[in-house]
Amino acid sequence: MSRSYTLVIDCPDRPGIVYSVSRIIFENDGNILESRQFEDRETGRFFLRVVFESGCDQAVLADAVATLGEGFDMDWKLVPTNQPVKVLILVSKFDHCLAHLLYKVRIGEIPIEIVGIASNHPAAALTATDIRDIPFHHLPVTPDTKAQQEASIKALVKDSGAELVVLARYMQILSDDLAAHLSGRCINIHHSFLPSFKGAKPYHQAHAHGVKMIGATAHYVTADLDEGPIIHQGVESVTHEDSPDDLIRKGREVENQVLGQAVAWHVAHRVIRNGRKTVVFKG
């Protein structure tokens, strides 16, 4: 029986990549269903995402891709299409993004398995969220206990098998050590349209500056605060009649949409890091 696979490739650009990938898919009883590619002429990198069906075992396909990859110096990933990704979510007391993600998962729009929710606040603080049977971990933190708390986060990631960590309005700055540990597998939602209005109360800053647009940014976490590779951004028009509370309300809606879309693209293997940027093959 045929099964659908997603193959993602990142390598130095040179002639013959698409031909060679197509050939090994054909030679392994495969049929291409979708293919997207991008050549970054500034960096000389080539990016390819292919969805295909094949009757071959995944291990056989992986061996064929590995052999091909050696000749092209490829970074590659081959996964069953729509295979659920294990996700750990970190949140503080504002839980609108968490509630939105749970809704998207429960109606089947995002193929993820939420293996746990961790917060520096108790579960009772999450007033908008129905956690149900998802494991909840209360990890309070102070400046004196930050190292121990982050060690607990690392242990949660390892023990749960989480492949992705989502900071759904987790209002603690990760240490450089934890940010490096989670590099490439941690997405944050920043409540402003980066790089403007960093730090506390961005909507109040935006109101004070009389902005006409507010927004949110989903990005991969790096040691540089709020400067990781951007996955997705969204904006909403505002006017002089909007109060700071209006901006907060509108901003939360944008945050929900932007984070939800970024997570959906990531788990569908549509996002490839490209230095300080990302290549996103939107669905």
XYZ file of N, CA and C in Angstrom:
849
model
N 0.843 -1.199 0.000
C 0.000 0.000 0.000
C 0.879 1.249 0.000
N 0.526 2.208 -0.835
C 1.292 3.449 -0.904
C 1.048 4.306 0.328
N 2.072 5.059 0.691
C 1.993 5.975 1.816
C 2.579 7.306 1.385
N 2.073 8.392 1.958
C 2.560 9.721 1.601
C 3.721 10.119 2.504
N 4.749 10.697 1.875
C 5.925 11.170 2.606
C 6.215 12.621 2.225
N 6.866 13.315 3.149
C 7.338 14.671 2.883
C 8.853 14.685 3.000
N 9.506 15.160 1.953
C 10.961 15.252 1.910
C 11.351 16.721 1.841
N 12.215 17.135 2.767
C 12.687 18.519 2.811
C 14.198 18.514 2.660
N 14.695 19.357 1.757
C 16.121 19.373 1.433
C 16.653 20.798 1.460
N 17.860 20.937 1.991
C 18.592 22.209 2.021
C 20.033 21.879 1.663
N 20.546 22.491 0.592
C 21.898 22.154 0.154
C 22.474 23.275 -0.704
N 23.783 23.238 -0.969
C 24.350 24.199 -1.917
C 23.702 24.012 -3.286
N 23.433 25.123 -3.950
C 22.764 25.039 -5.248
C 23.733 24.558 -6.323
N 23.249 23.678 -7.182
C 24.011 23.206 -8.337
C 23.036 22.534 -9.289
N 23.407 22.385 -10.547
C 22.504 21.728 -11.499
C 22.244 20.268 -11.126
N 21.038 19.809 -11.419
C 20.726 18.394 -11.293
C 20.045 17.965 -10.013
N 19.800 18.903 -9.081
C 19.215 18.502 -7.796
C 17.792 17.983 -7.986
N 16.958 18.779 -8.635
C 15.553 18.384 -8.807
C 15.451 17.099 -9.628
N 16.251 17.009 -10.676
C 16.252 15.796 -11.499
C 16.621 14.573 -10.661
N 17.665 14.704 -9.844
C 18.143 13.560 -9.064
C 17.134 13.135 -8.007
N 16.500 14.114 -7.362
C 15.481 13.788 -6.358
C 14.286 13.114 -7.021
N 13.855 13.667 -8.147
C 12.720 13.071 -8.867
C 13.039 11.647 -9.310
N 14.278 11.437 -9.724
C 14.669 10.106 -10.207
C 14.606 9.065 -9.090
N 15.123 9.389 -7.909
C 15.107 8.375 -6.850
C 13.678 8.116 -6.360
N 12.821 9.135 -6.425
C 11.418 8.901 -6.072
C 10.778 7.946 -7.085
N 11.035 8.195 -8.366
C 10.496 7.328 -9.425
C 11.031 5.910 -9.287
N 12.328 5.786 -9.013
C 12.952 4.467 -8.919
C 12.475 3.681 -7.702
N 11.883 4.370 -6.743
C 11.380 3.707 -5.536
C 9.847 3.717 -5.490
N 9.268 3.486 -6.669
C 7.816 3.309 -6.776
C 7.063 4.532 -6.263
N 7.605 5.720 -6.553
C 7.008 6.941 -6.030
C 6.315 7.781 -7.084
N 5.392 8.612 -6.606
C 4.671 9.547 -7.464
C 4.595 10.889 -6.743
N 5.141 11.933 -7.353
C 5.180 13.248 -6.722
C 3.793 13.889 -6.746
N 3.351 14.346 -5.570
C 2.049 14.997 -5.426
C 2.173 16.509 -5.343
N 3.275 16.978 -4.787
C 3.483 18.422 -4.602
C 4.977 18.688 -4.533
N 5.421 19.776 -5.150
C 6.839 20.120 -5.113
C 7.003 21.629 -5.122
N 7.811 22.130 -4.188
C 8.110 23.558 -4.107
C 9.615 23.717 -3.937
N 10.177 24.729 -4.570
C 11.617 24.935 -4.476
C 11.945 26.415 -4.453
N 13.134 26.721 -3.926
C 13.599 28.106 -3.876
C 15.117 28.120 -3.922
N 15.642 28.972 -4.782
C 17.088 29.177 -4.869
C 17.408 30.556 -4.304
N 18.229 30.589 -3.254
C 18.662 31.858 -2.671
C 19.966 32.261 -3.352
N 19.882 33.195 -4.272
C 21.069 33.570 -5.045
C 22.076 34.349 -4.215
N 21.633 34.914 -3.102
C 22.568 35.644 -2.245
C 23.478 34.693 -1.476
N 22.930 33.559 -1.055
C 23.711 32.619 -0.251
C 24.156 31.390 -1.030
N 23.574 31.186 -2.224
C 23.918 30.007 -3.003
C 23.310 28.724 -2.468
N 22.252 28.852 -1.643
C 21.580 27.678 -1.086
C 20.325 27.343 -1.892
N 20.005 26.063 -1.900
C 18.819 25.580 -2.604
C 17.918 24.858 -1.607
N 16.622 25.128 -1.695
C 15.654 24.566 -0.758
C 14.547 23.871 -1.546
N 14.174 22.682 -1.088
C 13.185 21.882 -1.805
C 12.293 21.147 -0.811
N 10.995 21.187 -1.077
C 10.022 20.393 -0.302
C 9.175 19.602 -1.286
N 9.181 18.288 -1.115
C 8.452 17.406 -2.023
C 7.534 16.493 -1.213
N 6.287 16.417 -1.622
C 5.347 15.447 -1.057
C 5.093 14.389 -2.126
N 5.261 13.128 -1.756
C 5.099 12.062 -2.744
C 4.526 10.808 -2.095
N 3.956 9.961 -2.927
C 3.473 8.655 -2.488
C 4.452 7.586 -2.941
N 4.594 6.563 -2.121
C 5.461 5.451 -2.492
C 5.009 4.195 -1.757
N 5.188 3.060 -2.430
C 4.893 1.786 -1.799
C 6.076 1.220 -1.048
N 7.215 1.906 -1.106
C 8.420 1.425 -0.433
C 8.403 1.771 1.049
N 9.140 1.005 1.819
C 9.290 1.268 3.244
C 10.083 2.559 3.456
N 9.792 3.262 4.551
C 10.473 4.527 4.815
C 11.983 4.348 4.938
N 12.419 3.256 5.534
C 13.854 3.024 5.698
C 14.554 2.879 4.349
N 13.892 2.235 3.404
C 14.461 2.080 2.059
C 14.580 3.440 1.385
N 13.531 4.245 1.510
C 13.555 5.589 0.934
C 14.641 6.438 1.586
N 14.765 6.329 2.900
C 15.768 7.120 3.613
C 17.179 6.751 3.171
N 17.416 5.472 2.947
C 18.736 5.045 2.466
C 19.031 5.649 1.098
N 18.030 5.687 0.231
C 18.221 6.250 -1.107
C 18.507 7.745 -1.032
N 17.776 8.448 -0.164
C 18.006 9.890 -0.012
C 19.376 10.145 0.604
N 19.766 9.333 1.576
C 21.067 9.514 2.222
C 22.206 9.360 1.222
N 22.100 8.365 0.365
C 23.131 8.163 -0.660
C 23.194 9.360 -1.600
N 22.029 9.835 -2.015
C 21.987 11.019 -2.874
C 22.538 12.238 -2.147
N 22.179 12.366 -0.877
C 22.590 13.532 -0.108
C 24.086 13.678 0.037
N 24.793 12.558 0.074
C 26.249 12.619 0.195
C 26.871 13.319 -1.004
N 26.307 13.104 -2.168
C 26.863 13.713 -3.373
C 26.543 15.183 -3.522
N 25.469 15.622 -2.867
C 25.055 17.024 -2.986
C 25.263 17.815 -1.692
N 25.869 17.193 -0.678
C 26.087 17.852 0.623
C 24.761 18.370 1.188
N 23.774 17.480 1.220
C 22.415 17.868 1.614
C 22.179 17.735 3.116
N 21.448 18.687 3.664
C 20.726 18.479 4.912
C 19.313 18.083 4.493
N 18.804 16.996 5.023
C 17.505 16.524 4.557
C 16.706 15.890 5.689
N 15.416 15.805 5.453
C 14.499 15.191 6.411
C 13.397 14.504 5.621
N 13.099 13.259 5.993
C 12.035 12.489 5.350
C 11.081 11.997 6.426
N 9.816 12.400 6.339
C 8.834 12.029 7.363
C 7.517 11.631 6.700
N 6.744 10.774 7.346
C 5.394 10.506 6.847
C 4.563 11.789 6.885
N 3.859 12.079 5.813
C 3.049 13.293 5.744
C 1.950 13.261 6.804
N 1.779 14.403 7.459
C 0.746 14.586 8.493
C 0.966 13.734 9.737
N 2.178 13.238 9.930
C 2.472 12.521 11.170
C 2.464 13.515 12.328
N 1.686 13.268 13.401
C 1.616 14.229 14.504
C 2.984 14.498 15.124
N 3.238 15.755 15.402
C 4.485 16.190 16.029
C 4.229 16.407 17.516
N 5.110 15.893 18.353
C 4.953 16.046 19.800
C 5.387 17.453 20.221
N 4.495 18.148 20.940
C 4.714 19.553 21.277
C 4.538 19.778 22.775
N 5.471 20.512 23.359
C 5.366 21.003 24.733
C 5.098 22.497 24.666
N 4.077 22.961 25.385
C 3.705 24.374 25.356
C 4.041 25.024 26.689
N 4.744 26.155 26.633
C 5.033 26.959 27.815
C 4.166 28.203 27.775
N 3.579 28.558 28.906
C 2.644 29.674 28.957
C 2.743 30.352 30.311
N 2.407 31.638 30.353
C 2.285 32.344 31.621
C 0.798 32.581 31.874
N 0.422 33.701 32.465
C -0.985 33.846 32.862
C -1.906 34.254 31.721
N -1.361 34.844 30.628
C -2.200 35.177 29.480
C -2.267 33.951 28.573
N -3.422 33.291 28.551
C -3.504 31.978 27.910
C -4.346 31.955 26.642
N -4.548 33.122 26.007
C -5.361 33.136 24.790
C -4.711 32.345 23.658
N -3.386 32.445 23.516
C -2.707 31.692 22.452
C -2.777 30.191 22.715
N -2.642 29.805 23.971
C -2.778 28.393 24.334
C -4.173 27.884 23.993
N -5.197 28.644 24.377
C -6.575 28.229 24.098
C -6.810 28.087 22.597
N -6.249 29.012 21.814
C -6.418 28.962 20.358
C -5.738 27.724 19.773
N -4.522 27.416 20.241
C -3.819 26.236 19.748
C -4.585 24.959 20.088
N -5.081 24.873 21.314
C -5.833 23.685 21.712
C -7.074 23.508 20.841
N -7.741 24.612 20.542
C -8.921 24.540 19.676
C -8.540 24.013 18.291
N -7.462 24.546 17.717
C -7.034 24.118 16.386
C -6.671 22.630 16.364
N -6.050 22.173 17.444
C -5.683 20.757 17.519
C -6.928 19.888 17.648
N -7.855 20.312 18.484
C -9.030 19.491 18.771
C -9.988 19.385 17.593
N -9.965 20.364 16.692
C -10.820 20.254 15.503
C -10.055 19.654 14.324
N -8.810 19.243 14.575
C -8.047 18.523 13.569
C -7.338 19.369 12.533
N -7.153 20.667 12.808
C -6.509 21.533 11.817
C -4.986 21.512 11.899
N -4.434 21.167 13.055
C -2.980 21.120 13.204
C -2.604 19.739 13.733
N -1.792 18.972 12.992
C -1.445 17.614 13.416
C -0.338 17.592 14.469
N -0.711 17.897 15.694
C 0.259 17.832 16.778
C -0.324 17.046 17.942
N 0.573 16.481 18.729
C 0.211 15.816 19.979
C 0.799 16.652 21.111
N -0.057 17.265 21.897
C 0.430 18.103 22.993
C 0.791 17.188 24.156
N 2.088 17.072 24.416
C 2.572 16.137 25.434
C 2.650 16.774 26.810
N 2.432 18.077 26.891
C 2.449 18.730 28.190
C 2.306 20.230 28.063
N 1.850 20.828 29.150
C 1.777 22.281 29.282
C 2.523 22.644 30.555
N 3.436 23.593 30.463
C 4.192 24.039 31.631
C 4.020 25.539 31.795
N 3.935 25.970 33.043
C 3.720 27.388 33.310
C 4.404 27.788 34.602
N 4.819 29.055 34.650
C 5.332 29.604 35.900
C 4.200 30.051 36.817
N 2.965 29.876 36.367
C 1.775 30.148 37.177
C 1.001 28.848 37.382
N 0.210 28.736 38.441
C -0.594 27.524 38.651
C -1.679 27.381 37.601
N -2.204 26.187 37.467
C -3.221 25.911 36.452
C -4.450 26.785 36.623
N -4.759 27.165 37.857
C -5.937 27.995 38.116
C -5.841 29.359 37.449
N -4.622 29.787 37.104
C -4.447 31.093 36.459
C -4.855 31.066 34.991
N -4.970 29.884 34.416
C -5.304 29.756 32.993
C -6.820 29.757 32.841
N -7.393 30.925 32.904
C -8.852 31.058 32.981
C -9.557 30.824 31.653
N -8.842 30.913 30.532
C -9.485 30.777 29.218
C -9.329 29.383 28.622
N -8.637 28.499 29.340
C -8.219 27.244 28.729
C -8.817 26.029 29.421
N -9.324 25.106 28.617
C -9.784 23.812 29.102
C -8.688 22.794 28.808
N -7.858 22.521 29.807
C -6.697 21.653 29.607
C -7.105 20.189 29.454
N -8.192 19.796 30.115
C -8.668 18.404 30.110
C -7.586 17.473 30.666
N -7.198 16.464 29.891
C -6.274 15.463 30.421
C -4.823 15.700 30.008
N -4.516 16.877 29.493
C -3.130 17.171 29.112
C -2.293 17.356 30.377
N -1.148 16.697 30.492
C -0.311 16.864 31.685
C 0.087 18.329 31.884
N -0.118 18.831 33.111
C 0.225 20.217 33.435
C 1.351 20.221 34.457
N 2.315 21.113 34.242
C 3.475 21.195 35.118
C 3.636 22.631 35.600
N 3.477 22.835 36.903
C 3.669 24.160 37.489
C 5.141 24.310 37.840
N 5.812 25.238 37.152
C 7.247 25.460 37.352
C 7.481 26.915 37.737
N 7.214 27.264 39.004
C 7.442 28.648 39.439
C 8.914 29.002 39.311
N 9.184 30.288 39.130
C 10.566 30.711 38.917
C 10.822 32.050 39.585
N 11.992 32.177 40.159
C 12.508 33.435 40.694
C 13.919 33.592 40.152
N 14.513 34.781 40.284
C 15.902 34.926 39.824
C 16.841 33.902 40.450
N 16.567 33.513 41.690
C 17.446 32.565 42.377
C 17.225 31.123 41.930
N 16.040 30.837 41.385
C 15.732 29.448 41.006
C 15.661 29.238 39.498
N 16.052 30.251 38.719
C 15.900 30.166 37.262
C 16.657 28.983 36.671
N 17.881 28.749 37.147
C 18.680 27.654 36.596
C 18.009 26.307 36.852
N 17.496 26.119 38.069
C 16.822 24.862 38.393
C 15.520 24.715 37.605
N 14.785 25.835 37.444
C 13.533 25.772 36.697
C 13.780 25.412 35.241
N 14.819 25.995 34.653
C 15.122 25.680 33.255
C 15.647 24.255 33.102
N 16.318 23.748 34.137
C 16.725 22.342 34.106
C 15.492 21.438 34.083
N 14.444 21.857 34.797
C 13.188 21.099 34.789
C 12.537 21.142 33.411
N 12.628 22.293 32.739
C 12.083 22.394 31.382
C 12.829 21.449 30.446
N 14.154 21.433 30.533
C 14.940 20.514 29.705
C 14.527 19.064 29.949
N 14.328 18.734 31.230
C 13.934 17.368 31.570
C 12.561 17.035 31.001
N 11.644 18.008 31.043
C 10.312 17.798 30.469
C 10.397 17.526 28.972
N 11.217 18.311 28.288
C 11.384 18.123 26.846
C 11.896 16.714 26.558
N 12.890 16.302 27.312
C 13.479 14.977 27.090
C 12.505 13.862 27.441
N 11.898 13.947 28.620
C 11.044 12.857 29.099
C 9.758 12.720 28.282
N 9.256 13.835 27.776
C 8.008 13.802 27.003
C 8.235 13.462 25.536
N 9.492 13.532 25.103
C 9.787 13.304 23.694
C 9.370 14.453 22.806
N 9.211 15.644 23.388
C 8.756 16.808 22.621
C 9.725 17.122 21.487
N 9.168 17.285 20.291
C 9.961 17.649 19.123
C 9.934 19.153 18.872
N 8.975 19.832 19.484
C 8.820 21.278 19.334
C 8.348 21.850 20.662
N 8.922 23.000 21.022
C 8.473 23.748 22.200
C 7.863 25.051 21.707
N 6.658 25.362 22.173
C 5.971 26.585 21.772
C 5.837 27.498 22.981
N 6.341 28.716 22.847
C 6.193 29.725 23.894
C 4.939 30.528 23.573
N 3.821 30.116 24.176
C 2.520 30.718 23.892
C 2.259 31.835 24.903
N 2.957 32.948 24.712
C 2.958 34.065 25.651
C 3.568 33.629 26.989
N 4.698 32.962 26.901
C 5.491 32.615 28.078
C 6.373 33.810 28.379
N 6.090 34.498 29.471
C 6.680 35.808 29.720
C 7.942 35.746 30.567
N 8.754 34.726 30.317
C 10.061 34.616 30.948
C 11.122 34.596 29.857
N 12.194 35.340 30.058
C 13.294 35.345 29.095
C 14.130 34.084 29.292
N 14.285 33.313 28.240
C 15.095 32.106 28.328
C 16.570 32.464 28.434
N 17.293 31.698 29.225
C 18.738 31.889 29.298
C 19.369 31.515 27.962
N 20.591 32.005 27.745
C 21.303 31.640 26.519
C 21.466 30.123 26.419
N 21.682 29.489 27.565
C 21.882 28.042 27.578
C 20.633 27.304 27.109
N 19.460 27.688 27.641
C 18.228 27.014 27.237
C 17.862 27.357 25.798
N 18.077 28.609 25.398
C 17.789 29.003 24.017
C 18.633 28.190 23.042
N 19.903 27.997 23.379
C 20.778 27.198 22.515
C 20.340 25.734 22.506
N 19.927 25.235 23.662
C 19.481 23.842 23.777
C 18.261 23.574 22.900
N 17.390 24.582 22.759
C 16.153 24.426 21.996
C 16.250 24.979 20.573
N 17.440 25.348 20.151
C 17.618 25.987 18.848
C 17.002 25.164 17.719
N 16.172 25.842 16.903
C 15.545 25.191 15.766
C 14.288 24.420 16.091
N 13.971 24.293 17.364
C 12.769 23.537 17.763
C 11.975 24.262 18.838
N 12.029 25.585 18.808
C 11.274 26.397 19.761
C 10.749 27.640 19.050
N 9.427 27.837 19.109
C 8.778 28.976 18.460
C 8.191 29.893 19.517
N 8.430 31.183 19.362
C 7.901 32.198 20.279
C 6.938 33.115 19.531
N 5.919 33.596 20.233
C 5.057 34.644 19.689
C 5.397 35.936 20.412
N 5.792 36.928 19.635
C 6.140 38.227 20.214
C 5.010 39.199 19.920
N 4.554 39.869 20.973
C 3.371 40.713 20.836
C 3.702 42.094 20.293
N 4.431 42.118 19.218
C 4.608 43.352 18.442
C 5.135 42.967 17.075
N 5.091 43.927 16.165
C 5.584 43.696 14.810
C 7.069 44.013 14.819
N 7.896 42.978 15.042
C 9.337 43.188 15.191
C 9.909 43.949 14.003
N 10.935 44.771 14.219
C 11.682 44.925 15.460
C 11.202 46.061 16.361
N 10.014 46.600 16.164
C 9.561 47.744 16.951
C 8.957 47.326 18.283
N 9.028 48.234 19.235
C 8.330 48.122 20.518
C 8.648 46.825 21.254
N 9.911 46.628 21.541
C 10.329 45.476 22.324
C 10.099 45.754 23.806
N 10.163 44.683 24.607
C 10.069 44.856 26.043
C 8.641 44.880 26.538
N 8.462 45.495 27.707
C 7.168 45.484 28.386
C 6.165 46.421 27.716
N 4.896 46.039 27.805
C 3.768 46.850 27.349
C 3.938 47.398 25.926
N 4.125 46.542 24.943
C 4.316 47.031 23.574
C 3.097 47.761 23.030
N 1.893 47.346 23.448
C 0.695 48.016 22.934
C 0.562 49.418 23.510
N 0.995 49.608 24.745
C 1.005 50.952 25.312
C 2.046 51.821 24.597
N 3.202 51.209 24.255
C 4.210 51.942 23.488
C 3.649 52.331 22.124
N 2.960 51.393 21.485
C 2.392 51.668 20.164
C 1.350 52.778 20.238
N 0.525 52.751 21.280
C -0.502 53.782 21.451
C 0.140 55.142 21.651
N 1.202 55.187 22.444
C 1.884 56.452 22.715
C 2.514 57.034 21.460
N 2.891 56.160 20.514
C 3.504 56.617 19.266
C 2.468 56.884 18.171
N 1.199 56.632 18.462
C 0.153 56.902 17.480
C 0.221 56.041 16.245
N 0.592 54.779 16.404
C 0.731 53.912 15.237
C -0.620 53.661 14.580
N -0.591 53.302 13.313
C -1.806 52.990 12.561
C -1.940 51.493 12.283
N -0.907 50.743 12.638
C -0.943 49.292 12.491
C -0.302 48.681 13.732
N -0.876 47.606 14.232
C -0.219 46.808 15.258
C -0.050 45.403 14.702
N 0.803 44.632 15.334
C 1.034 43.305 14.784
C 1.651 42.354 15.774
N 1.961 41.161 15.286
C 2.605 40.131 16.084
C 3.564 39.361 15.193
N 4.569 38.770 15.822
C 5.622 38.065 15.099
C 5.877 36.707 15.738
N 5.858 35.648 14.941
C 6.260 34.321 15.396
C 7.647 34.038 14.836
N 8.541 33.622 15.710
C 9.931 33.415 15.284
C 10.556 32.275 16.068
N 11.629 31.733 15.516
C 12.397 30.733 16.240
C 13.208 31.417 17.333
N 13.352 30.732 18.443
C 14.073 31.287 19.584
C 15.572 31.134 19.377
N 16.288 32.215 19.652
C 17.749 32.202 19.682
C 18.195 32.929 20.946
N 19.502 32.955 21.170
C 20.027 33.648 22.343
C 19.810 35.152 22.259
N 19.610 35.686 21.054
C 19.331 37.116 20.890
C 17.841 37.349 21.096
N 17.494 38.096 22.128
C 16.098 38.276 22.522
C 15.249 38.806 21.373
N 14.208 38.050 21.022
C 13.221 38.448 20.011
C 13.847 38.752 18.650
N 14.986 38.128 18.340
C 15.646 38.386 17.064
C 15.902 37.106 16.272
N 15.227 36.026 16.632
C 15.401 34.783 15.903
C 14.745 34.833 14.536
N 15.041 33.867 13.669
C 14.469 33.841 12.318
C 12.944 33.900 12.343
N 12.389 34.835 11.587
C 10.945 35.074 11.585
C 10.240 34.050 10.698
N 9.168 33.474 11.233
C 8.357 32.512 10.488
C 7.138 33.185 9.872
N 6.463 34.000 10.682
C 5.212 34.600 10.214
C 4.951 35.890 10.984
N 4.300 36.845 10.316
C 3.903 38.097 10.942
C 2.496 38.460 10.488
N 1.795 39.192 11.339
C 0.460 39.654 10.992
C 0.230 41.043 11.540
N -0.671 41.779 10.907
C -0.953 43.150 11.332
C -2.459 43.388 11.358
N -2.846 44.436 12.079
C -4.235 44.868 12.167
C -4.255 46.387 12.185
N -5.153 46.983 11.419
C -5.271 48.441 11.386
C -5.883 48.958 12.682
N -5.384 50.105 13.140
C -5.949 50.781 14.305
C -6.068 52.266 13.978
N -6.816 52.980 14.790
C -6.999 54.414 14.577
C -6.743 55.165 15.873
N -6.818 56.501 15.775
C -6.630 57.346 16.950
C -7.723 57.129 17.993
N -8.832 56.516 17.584
C -9.934 56.282 18.513
C -9.728 55.042 19.380
N -8.763 54.202 19.016
C -8.514 52.981 19.779
C -7.732 53.285 21.050
N -8.214 52.776 22.155
C -7.532 52.918 23.440
C -6.464 51.834 23.573
N -5.585 51.917 24.583
C -4.642 50.819 24.804
C -5.341 49.473 24.983
N -6.496 49.473 25.648
C -7.235 48.217 25.813
C -7.740 47.680 24.476
N -8.143 48.582 23.574
C -8.560 48.153 22.238
C -7.389 47.513 21.498
N -6.216 48.129 21.624
C -5.033 47.580 20.966
C -4.680 46.205 21.527
N -4.810 46.055 22.835
C -4.536 44.755 23.452
C -5.495 43.700 22.920
N -6.782 44.036 22.858
C -7.787 43.088 22.377
C -7.518 42.694 20.927
N -7.278 43.698 20.082
C -6.992 43.401 18.677
C -5.675 42.637 18.536
N -4.709 43.025 19.359
C -3.409 42.375 19.294
C -3.472 40.905 19.648
N -4.301 40.563 20.622
C -4.422 39.159 21.006
C -4.977 38.313 19.867
N -5.901 38.870 19.107
C -6.433 38.134 17.961
C -5.348 37.889 16.920
N -4.519 38.914 16.688
C -3.420 38.751 15.732
C -2.429 37.714 16.243
N -2.099 37.770 17.534
C -1.177 36.799 18.123
C -1.684 35.373 17.921
N -2.971 35.169 18.171
C -3.551 33.834 17.992
C -3.345 33.326 16.571
N -3.684 34.164 15.593
C -3.606 33.753 14.194
C -2.166 33.506 13.756
N -1.272 34.399 14.157
C 0.122 34.303 13.718
C 0.800 33.078 14.321
N 0.628 32.860 15.618
C 1.260 31.697 16.247
C 0.664 30.400 15.711
N -0.655 30.357 15.592
C -1.286 29.146 15.072
C -0.792 28.792 13.684
N -0.652 29.803 12.812
C -0.182 29.547 11.451
C 1.278 29.118 11.441
N 2.101 29.762 12.270
C 3.522 29.406 12.322
C 3.711 27.968 12.783
N 2.981 27.570 13.805
C 3.076 26.194 14.294
C 2.598 25.216 13.220
N 1.502 25.550 12.545
C 0.977 24.675 11.489
C 1.996 24.491 10.371
N 2.641 25.579 9.953
C 3.654 25.462 8.898
C 4.852 24.643 9.366
N 5.264 24.864 10.610
C 6.433 24.140 11.126
C 6.171 22.638 11.152
N 5.031 22.229 11.700
C 4.782 20.792 11.839
C 4.468 20.132 10.500
N 4.127 20.940 9.495
C 3.954 20.406 8.137
C 5.269 20.428 7.367
N 6.352 20.808 8.056
C 7.688 20.834 7.463
C 7.742 21.759 6.250
N 7.089 22.908 6.414
C 7.078 23.933 5.369
C 8.077 25.053 5.654
N 8.756 24.996 6.792
C 9.676 26.061 7.191
C 11.095 25.507 7.229
N 12.008 26.185 6.547
C 13.417 25.793 6.553
C 14.238 27.012 6.951
N 15.077 26.860 7.949
C 15.928 27.977 8.360
C 16.983 28.259 7.299
N 17.217 29.545 7.097
C 18.176 30.007 6.089
C 18.993 31.130 6.708
N 19.959 30.746 7.544
C 20.727 31.753 8.271
C 19.834 32.475 9.268
N 19.783 33.799 9.177
C 18.941 34.598 10.068
C 17.507 34.697 9.557
N 17.228 34.063 8.421
C 15.899 34.122 7.823
C 15.297 32.715 7.759
N 14.100 32.643 7.188
C 13.482 31.346 6.931
C 12.937 31.313 5.511
N 12.881 30.126 4.970
C 12.145 29.865 3.732
C 10.850 29.187 4.154
N 9.719 29.755 3.762
C 8.417 29.208 4.148
C 7.629 28.857 2.886
N 7.430 27.572 2.671
C 6.602 27.116 1.555
C 5.158 27.054 2.041
N 4.448 28.155 1.899
C 3.092 28.249 2.438
C 2.166 27.265 1.739
N 1.218 26.743 2.514
C 0.262 25.797 1.972
C -0.875 26.497 1.256
